[in-house]
Amino acid sequence: MSKPWDDVGKPCVLLVDDEEEILIALGDLLEDSCTLLTVTDPCKALVLLKDHKEISVIISDQRMPGMTGDQFLRQARALSDARAILLTGYADLDAVVAALNHGHIVAYVHKPWEGDHVRSLVYEAHRTWQAQRALRTEQALLRGLMESLPFGLVFSDSAGRCIRSNRACSSLEESEHYTPALRPIIARMREAVRREGQAEELLEVGTDEGQTVWHEVARIALNWPDGAERAEAWQVSMDRDVTNRVLMEARLNQGERLEALGRLAAGVAHDFNNLLTILSSCLDMMDGEASPDDTVKAIQQKWLGQAHETIGRGQSLTRRLVQFARAGKSERAVRPLDITAFLKERASLFRQSFHGATPAIRFVLDLPAEPLPPVLTCPEQCEMALLNLCVNARDAMPQGGIVTLSARRIAYALPAVSADCETEYALLLAVRDEGSGMSEEVQRHIFEPFFTTKEAGKGTGLGLAGIYSFVLAHHGDVQVATAPGEGTEMQLLLPLLKA
């Protein structure tokens, strides 16, 4: 044999000839290296092709009663992608030329044949069949991927001519794939990639409807530095609408600012109310020491009355400050929540918090096969707590990795919120990252208000403090599993209702 077969696997070959002797001879030649299907009737061979998609090579005689070999192979090509070899006599050259011109065959063999030559043709035909199938698979995967991506993907050359994209556009100019507001920025980024190999920007764009949307655009050079020169490299541009993520982060930041303001307001209100209480006591004492002079006494009573009235307004103001500080906590309804459905519905929201992370961060939602019992919580506060944990996990992994949000029913005794709650089991909500972890010193302070390990302007230090307050208000518990270099798992334990 002139070619090894180990690198291509065992071909499935269909042999078609009306003479049994020919089929036997071909079988003896190929049976050690091929899986063989033999048939004397070309019509029956067409039926076999429908049922056996694994056939990679067809060897057919030209002269057969009822249907010639080139006619059979023409019909076979509509049913199968197998490569065809035609067996002919020297008088059949016209049929061979016609079959070659119409693409029905890849080779032909004269009778009598030379064994090694036939085996070599089968090997090459099978290898080509494998390569074409692999190519079609790759093309289908690439096409499916591009069409299903949730963001715009545009391949272009260094001059800005579109090579391929997943956006409907009749123009070859890359700029036509973007809104007019983005085109100058895209051109600038293209030049930056020509110089540096990559570029990334978060862009704020106004729509025709007067709304504001945010686009995260990243560009890289495809074949640099190992291929063409950087300035001549093909480029790929990825344009993702991250409006939801930006708004979500703004909502988180706003929530942190409001929480900080609420804590400040509560503290100021408490101290101010203490001062008012002292002033009120002093005024009461002065009222008992009124002057015996009626005129002076009337004046004293007038001013004392106005002072008491002012103190009353101050106390009313402190009550409003306290109400503001408590807004969004005690007034939010705690109710039974289908936590399984809740987490599945919010998974896309949590996943949004990792979009745009470089390197990429993968979000995994890990739920048990059976639905969990209802949990007693405030859905809004639960969502914000988990969202805060996801953002913290993202910030803890500058090198990328996996963030896992899991939910389990575990044996854990919590104070009974009501007679409907389980006393021996609790819901464990855990957010685990693969980040740098925390030292014991940091762990001692993470739930303190305003404590943060982030650089200035990156965090207020109220996220974990707020989560701790939320869990305690729900008669739950918070646990932390972490160590330097081993990631962190934040565990929230909440009361479950009896099934």
CSV table of N, CA and C in Angstrom, one decimal, residues 113-228:
chain,number,residue,atom,x,y,z
A,113,TRP,N,-7.0,-2.9,-13.5
A,113,TRP,CA,-6.3,-1.9,-12.7
A,113,TRP,C,-5.1,-2.4,-12.0
A,114,GLU,N,-4.3,-1.5,-11.5
A,114,GLU,CA,-3.1,-1.8,-10.7
A,114,GLU,C,-3.5,-1.5,-9.2
A,115,GLY,N,-3.3,-2.6,-8.4
A,115,GLY,CA,-3.9,-2.5,-7.0
A,115,GLY,C,-3.5,-1.4,-6.2
A,116,ASP,N,-2.2,-1.1,-6.1
A,116,ASP,CA,-1.7,0.0,-5.3
A,116,ASP,C,-2.3,1.4,-5.8
A,117,HIS,N,-2.4,1.5,-7.1
A,117,HIS,CA,-3.0,2.7,-7.6
A,117,HIS,C,-4.4,2.9,-7.2
A,118,VAL,N,-5.2,1.8,-7.2
A,118,VAL,CA,-6.6,1.9,-6.7
A,118,VAL,C,-6.7,2.3,-5.2
A,119,ARG,N,-5.9,1.6,-4.4
A,119,ARG,CA,-5.9,1.9,-3.0
A,119,ARG,C,-5.4,3.4,-2.7
A,120,SER,N,-4.5,3.8,-3.5
A,120,SER,CA,-4.0,5.2,-3.3
A,120,SER,C,-5.1,6.2,-3.7
A,121,LEU,N,-5.9,5.9,-4.8
A,121,LEU,CA,-7.0,6.8,-5.1
A,121,LEU,C,-8.1,6.8,-4.0
A,122,VAL,N,-8.4,5.6,-3.5
A,122,VAL,CA,-9.4,5.5,-2.4
A,122,VAL,C,-8.9,6.4,-1.2
A,123,TYR,N,-7.7,6.2,-0.9
A,123,TYR,CA,-7.1,6.9,0.3
A,123,TYR,C,-7.3,8.5,0.1
A,124,GLU,N,-6.8,8.9,-1.1
A,124,GLU,CA,-6.9,10.4,-1.4
A,124,GLU,C,-8.3,10.9,-1.4
A,125,ALA,N,-9.2,10.0,-2.0
A,125,ALA,CA,-10.6,10.4,-2.1
A,125,ALA,C,-11.2,10.5,-0.7
A,126,HIS,N,-10.9,9.6,0.2
A,126,HIS,CA,-11.5,9.6,1.5
A,126,HIS,C,-10.9,10.8,2.3
A,127,ARG,N,-9.6,11.0,2.2
A,127,ARG,CA,-9.0,12.2,2.9
A,127,ARG,C,-9.6,13.5,2.4
A,128,THR,N,-9.9,13.6,1.1
A,128,THR,CA,-10.5,14.8,0.6
A,128,THR,C,-12.0,14.9,1.2
A,129,TRP,N,-12.7,13.8,1.2
A,129,TRP,CA,-14.0,13.8,1.8
A,129,TRP,C,-14.0,14.3,3.2
A,130,GLN,N,-13.1,13.7,4.0
A,130,GLN,CA,-13.0,14.1,5.4
A,130,GLN,C,-12.7,15.6,5.5
A,131,ALA,N,-11.8,16.1,4.7
A,131,ALA,CA,-11.4,17.5,4.8
A,131,ALA,C,-12.6,18.4,4.4
A,132,GLN,N,-13.3,18.0,3.4
A,132,GLN,CA,-14.5,18.9,3.0
A,132,GLN,C,-15.6,18.8,4.1
A,133,ARG,N,-15.8,17.7,4.7
A,133,ARG,CA,-16.8,17.6,5.8
A,133,ARG,C,-16.3,18.5,7.0
A,134,ALA,N,-15.0,18.4,7.3
A,134,ALA,CA,-14.5,19.2,8.4
A,134,ALA,C,-14.7,20.7,8.1
A,135,LEU,N,-14.4,21.1,6.8
A,135,LEU,CA,-14.5,22.5,6.4
A,135,LEU,C,-16.0,22.9,6.5
A,136,ARG,N,-16.9,22.1,6.0
A,136,ARG,CA,-18.3,22.5,6.1
A,136,ARG,C,-18.8,22.6,7.6
A,137,THR,N,-18.2,21.7,8.4
A,137,THR,CA,-18.6,21.8,9.9
A,137,THR,C,-18.1,23.1,10.4
A,138,GLU,N,-16.8,23.5,10.1
A,138,GLU,CA,-16.3,24.7,10.6
A,138,GLU,C,-17.0,25.9,10.1
A,139,GLN,N,-17.4,25.9,8.8
A,139,GLN,CA,-18.2,27.0,8.3
A,139,GLN,C,-19.5,27.1,8.9
A,140,ALA,N,-20.2,26.0,9.2
A,140,ALA,CA,-21.5,26.0,9.8
A,140,ALA,C,-21.4,26.5,11.3
A,141,LEU,N,-20.3,26.1,12.0
A,141,LEU,CA,-20.1,26.6,13.3
A,141,LEU,C,-19.9,28.1,13.4
A,142,LEU,N,-19.0,28.5,12.5
A,142,LEU,CA,-18.7,30.0,12.4
A,142,LEU,C,-19.9,30.8,12.0
A,143,ARG,N,-20.7,30.3,11.0
A,143,ARG,CA,-21.9,31.0,10.6
A,143,ARG,C,-22.9,31.0,11.8
A,144,GLY,N,-23.1,29.9,12.4
A,144,GLY,CA,-24.1,29.9,13.5
A,144,GLY,C,-23.6,30.7,14.7
A,145,LEU,N,-22.3,30.7,15.0
A,145,LEU,CA,-21.8,31.6,16.0
A,145,LEU,C,-22.0,33.0,15.7
A,146,MET,N,-21.7,33.5,14.5
A,146,MET,CA,-21.8,34.9,14.2
A,146,MET,C,-23.2,35.3,14.2
A,147,GLU,N,-24.1,34.5,13.7
A,147,GLU,CA,-25.5,34.9,13.6
A,147,GLU,C,-26.2,34.9,15.0
A,148,SER,N,-25.7,34.1,16.0
A,148,SER,CA,-26.3,34.1,17.3
A,148,SER,C,-25.6,35.0,18.3
A,149,LEU,N,-24.5,35.6,18.0
A,149,LEU,CA,-23.8,36.4,19.0
A,149,LEU,C,-24.7,37.6,19.3
A,150,PRO,N,-24.8,38.0,20.6
A,150,PRO,CA,-25.6,39.1,21.1
A,150,PRO,C,-25.0,40.4,20.9
A,151,PHE,N,-24.0,40.5,20.0
A,151,PHE,CA,-23.3,41.8,19.7
A,151,PHE,C,-22.8,41.8,18.3
A,152,GLY,N,-22.5,43.0,17.8
A,152,GLY,CA,-22.1,43.2,16.5
A,152,GLY,C,-20.6,42.7,16.3
A,153,LEU,N,-20.4,42.0,15.2
A,153,LEU,CA,-19.1,41.5,14.9
A,153,LEU,C,-18.7,41.8,13.5
A,154,VAL,N,-17.7,42.6,13.3
A,154,VAL,CA,-17.3,43.0,11.9
A,154,VAL,C,-15.8,42.8,11.7
A,155,PHE,N,-15.5,42.0,10.6
A,155,PHE,CA,-14.1,41.7,10.2
A,155,PHE,C,-13.8,42.7,9.1
A,156,SER,N,-12.7,43.3,9.1
A,156,SER,CA,-12.3,44.3,8.1
A,156,SER,C,-10.8,44.3,7.9
A,157,ASP,N,-10.4,44.9,6.7
A,157,ASP,CA,-9.0,45.0,6.5
A,157,ASP,C,-8.6,46.3,7.1
A,158,SER,N,-7.3,46.6,7.1
A,158,SER,CA,-6.7,47.8,7.7
A,158,SER,C,-7.2,49.1,7.1
A,159,ALA,N,-7.7,49.0,5.9
A,159,ALA,CA,-8.3,50.2,5.3
A,159,ALA,C,-9.7,50.5,5.6
A,160,GLY,N,-10.4,49.6,6.3
A,160,GLY,CA,-11.8,49.8,6.7
A,160,GLY,C,-12.8,49.2,5.8
A,161,ARG,N,-12.3,48.3,4.9
A,161,ARG,CA,-13.3,47.6,4.0
A,161,ARG,C,-13.8,46.3,4.7
A,162,CYS,N,-15.1,46.1,4.8
A,162,CYS,CA,-15.7,45.0,5.5
A,162,CYS,C,-15.5,43.7,4.7
A,163,ILE,N,-15.0,42.7,5.5
A,163,ILE,CA,-14.7,41.4,4.9
A,163,ILE,C,-15.9,40.4,5.3
A,164,ARG,N,-16.3,40.5,6.5
A,164,ARG,CA,-17.4,39.7,7.0
A,164,ARG,C,-18.0,40.3,8.2
A,165,SER,N,-19.4,40.2,8.3
A,165,SER,CA,-20.0,40.7,9.5
A,165,SER,C,-21.3,39.9,9.8
A,166,ASN,N,-21.8,40.1,11.0
A,166,ASN,CA,-23.1,39.5,11.3
A,166,ASN,C,-24.2,40.5,11.4
A,167,ARG,N,-24.0,41.6,10.7
A,167,ARG,CA,-25.0,42.7,10.5
A,167,ARG,C,-25.4,42.8,9.1
A,168,ALA,N,-26.7,43.0,8.9
A,168,ALA,CA,-27.1,43.2,7.5
A,168,ALA,C,-26.7,44.5,7.0
A,169,CYS,N,-25.9,44.5,5.9
A,169,CYS,CA,-25.4,45.8,5.4
A,169,CYS,C,-25.0,45.5,3.9
A,170,SER,N,-25.4,46.3,3.0
A,170,SER,CA,-25.1,46.1,1.6
A,170,SER,C,-23.8,46.8,1.2
A,171,SER,N,-23.3,47.6,2.1
A,171,SER,CA,-22.0,48.4,1.8
A,171,SER,C,-20.8,47.6,2.2
A,172,LEU,N,-19.7,47.7,1.5
A,172,LEU,CA,-18.5,47.1,1.9
A,172,LEU,C,-17.7,48.0,2.8
A,173,GLU,N,-18.1,49.2,3.0
A,173,GLU,CA,-17.4,50.1,3.9
A,173,GLU,C,-17.8,49.8,5.4
A,174,GLU,N,-16.8,49.5,6.2
A,174,GLU,CA,-17.1,49.1,7.6
A,174,GLU,C,-17.9,50.2,8.3
A,175,SER,N,-17.6,51.4,8.1
A,175,SER,CA,-18.3,52.5,8.8
A,175,SER,C,-19.8,52.4,8.7
A,176,GLU,N,-20.3,51.9,7.5
A,176,GLU,CA,-21.7,51.8,7.3
A,176,GLU,C,-22.4,50.8,8.3
A,177,HIS,N,-21.6,50.0,9.0
A,177,HIS,CA,-22.2,49.0,9.9
A,177,HIS,C,-22.5,49.7,11.3
A,178,TYR,N,-22.1,51.0,11.4
A,178,TYR,CA,-22.3,51.7,12.7
A,178,TYR,C,-23.1,52.9,12.5
A,179,THR,N,-23.7,53.4,13.6
A,179,THR,CA,-24.5,54.6,13.5
A,179,THR,C,-23.6,55.8,13.2
A,180,PRO,N,-24.1,56.8,12.6
A,180,PRO,CA,-23.3,58.0,12.3
A,180,PRO,C,-22.5,58.5,13.5
A,181,ALA,N,-23.1,58.5,14.6
A,181,ALA,CA,-22.4,59.0,15.8
A,181,ALA,C,-21.2,58.2,16.2
A,182,LEU,N,-21.1,57.0,15.8
A,182,LEU,CA,-20.0,56.1,16.2
A,182,LEU,C,-18.9,56.1,15.1
A,183,ARG,N,-19.2,56.5,13.9
A,183,ARG,CA,-18.3,56.3,12.8
A,183,ARG,C,-16.9,57.0,13.0
A,184,PRO,N,-16.9,58.3,13.4
A,184,PRO,CA,-15.6,58.9,13.7
A,184,PRO,C,-14.8,58.2,14.7
A,185,ILE,N,-15.5,57.7,15.7
A,185,ILE,CA,-14.7,57.0,16.8
A,185,ILE,C,-14.2,55.7,16.3
A,186,ILE,N,-15.0,55.0,15.5
A,186,ILE,CA,-14.5,53.7,14.9
A,186,ILE,C,-13.3,53.9,14.0
A,187,ALA,N,-13.3,55.0,13.2
A,187,ALA,CA,-12.1,55.3,12.4
A,187,ALA,C,-10.9,55.6,13.3
A,188,ARG,N,-11.1,56.3,14.4
A,188,ARG,CA,-10.0,56.6,15.3
A,188,ARG,C,-9.5,55.3,15.9
A,189,MET,N,-10.4,54.4,16.3
A,189,MET,CA,-10.0,53.2,16.9
A,189,MET,C,-9.2,52.3,15.9
A,190,ARG,N,-9.6,52.3,14.6
A,190,ARG,CA,-9.0,51.6,13.6
A,190,ARG,C,-7.5,52.0,13.5
A,191,GLU,N,-7.3,53.3,13.6
A,191,GLU,CA,-5.9,53.8,13.5
A,191,GLU,C,-5.1,53.4,14.7
A,192,ALA,N,-5.8,53.4,15.9
A,192,ALA,CA,-5.1,53.0,17.1
A,192,ALA,C,-4.7,51.5,17.0
A,193,VAL,N,-5.5,50.7,16.4
A,193,VAL,CA,-5.2,49.3,16.3
A,193,VAL,C,-4.0,49.1,15.3
A,194,ARG,N,-4.0,49.9,14.3
A,194,ARG,CA,-2.8,49.9,13.3
A,194,ARG,C,-1.5,50.1,14.0
A,195,ARG,N,-1.6,51.0,15.1
A,195,ARG,CA,-0.3,51.4,15.8
A,195,ARG,C,0.0,50.4,16.9
A,196,GLU,N,-1.1,50.0,17.7
A,196,GLU,CA,-0.9,49.3,19.0
A,196,GLU,C,-1.4,47.9,19.0
A,197,GLY,N,-2.2,47.5,18.0
A,197,GLY,CA,-2.7,46.1,18.0
A,197,GLY,C,-4.0,45.9,18.6
A,198,GLN,N,-4.5,46.8,19.5
A,198,GLN,CA,-5.8,46.7,20.1
A,198,GLN,C,-6.3,48.0,20.6
A,199,ALA,N,-7.6,48.1,20.8
A,199,ALA,CA,-8.2,49.4,21.3
A,199,ALA,C,-9.6,49.0,21.9
A,200,GLU,N,-10.0,49.7,22.9
A,200,GLU,CA,-11.3,49.5,23.5
A,200,GLU,C,-11.8,50.8,24.1
A,201,GLU,N,-13.1,51.0,23.9
A,201,GLU,CA,-13.8,52.2,24.4
A,201,GLU,C,-15.2,52.0,24.9
A,202,LEU,N,-15.6,52.7,25.9
A,202,LEU,CA,-17.0,52.7,26.3
A,202,LEU,C,-17.6,54.0,25.8
A,203,LEU,N,-18.6,53.9,24.9
A,203,LEU,CA,-19.1,55.1,24.2
A,203,LEU,C,-20.6,55.4,24.6
A,204,GLU,N,-20.8,56.6,24.9
A,204,GLU,CA,-22.2,57.1,25.2
A,204,GLU,C,-22.8,57.8,23.9
A,205,VAL,N,-23.9,57.3,23.5
A,205,VAL,CA,-24.5,57.7,22.2
A,205,VAL,C,-25.9,58.0,22.4
A,206,GLY,N,-26.3,59.1,21.8
A,206,GLY,CA,-27.7,59.5,21.8
A,206,GLY,C,-28.5,59.0,20.6
A,207,THR,N,-29.7,58.5,20.8
A,207,THR,CA,-30.5,57.9,19.8
A,207,THR,C,-31.4,59.0,19.2
A,208,ASP,N,-32.0,58.6,18.1
A,208,ASP,CA,-33.0,59.6,17.4
A,208,ASP,C,-34.2,59.8,18.3
A,209,GLU,N,-34.5,58.9,19.2
A,209,GLU,CA,-35.7,59.1,20.1
A,209,GLU,C,-35.3,59.9,21.3
A,210,GLY,N,-34.1,60.4,21.4
A,210,GLY,CA,-33.7,61.2,22.5
A,210,GLY,C,-33.2,60.4,23.7
A,211,GLN,N,-33.0,59.2,23.6
A,211,GLN,CA,-32.5,58.3,24.6
A,211,GLN,C,-31.0,58.2,24.6
A,212,THR,N,-30.4,57.8,25.7
A,212,THR,CA,-28.9,57.6,25.7
A,212,THR,C,-28.6,56.1,25.9
A,213,VAL,N,-27.8,55.6,25.0
A,213,VAL,CA,-27.3,54.2,25.1
A,213,VAL,C,-25.8,54.2,25.2
A,214,TRP,N,-25.3,53.1,25.7
A,214,TRP,CA,-23.9,52.9,25.9
A,214,TRP,C,-23.4,51.7,25.0
A,215,HIS,N,-22.3,51.9,24.3
A,215,HIS,CA,-21.7,50.8,23.5
A,215,HIS,C,-20.3,50.6,24.0
A,216,GLU,N,-20.0,49.3,24.1
A,216,GLU,CA,-18.6,48.9,24.5
A,216,GLU,C,-18.0,48.3,23.2
A,217,VAL,N,-17.1,49.0,22.6
A,217,VAL,CA,-16.5,48.6,21.4
A,217,VAL,C,-15.0,48.2,21.6
A,218,ALA,N,-14.7,47.0,21.2
A,218,ALA,CA,-13.3,46.5,21.3
A,218,ALA,C,-12.8,46.1,19.9
A,219,ARG,N,-11.6,46.4,19.6
A,219,ARG,CA,-11.0,46.0,18.3
A,219,ARG,C,-9.6,45.4,18.5
A,220,ILE,N,-9.3,44.4,17.7
A,220,ILE,CA,-8.0,43.8,17.8
A,220,ILE,C,-7.5,43.5,16.4
A,221,ALA,N,-6.1,43.4,16.3
A,221,ALA,CA,-5.5,43.0,15.0
A,221,ALA,C,-5.5,41.5,15.0
A,222,LEU,N,-6.0,40.9,13.9
A,222,LEU,CA,-6.1,39.4,13.9
A,222,LEU,C,-4.8,38.7,13.7
A,223,ASN,N,-4.0,39.1,12.8
A,223,ASN,CA,-2.8,38.3,12.4
A,223,ASN,C,-1.5,39.1,12.8
A,224,TRP,N,-1.5,39.7,13.9
A,224,TRP,CA,-0.3,40.4,14.5
A,224,TRP,C,-0.1,39.9,15.9
A,225,PRO,N,1.1,39.6,16.3
A,225,PRO,CA,2.4,40.0,15.7
A,225,PRO,C,3.0,38.8,14.8
A,226,ASP,N,2.4,37.6,14.9
A,226,ASP,CA,3.0,36.5,14.2
A,226,ASP,C,2.8,36.5,12.7
A,227,GLY,N,1.7,37.3,12.2
A,227,GLY,CA,1.4,37.3,10.8
A,227,GLY,C,2.0,38.5,10.1
A,228,ALA,N,1.0,39.2,9.4
A,228,ALA,CA,1.4,40.4,8.7
A,228,ALA,C,1.9,41.5,9.6
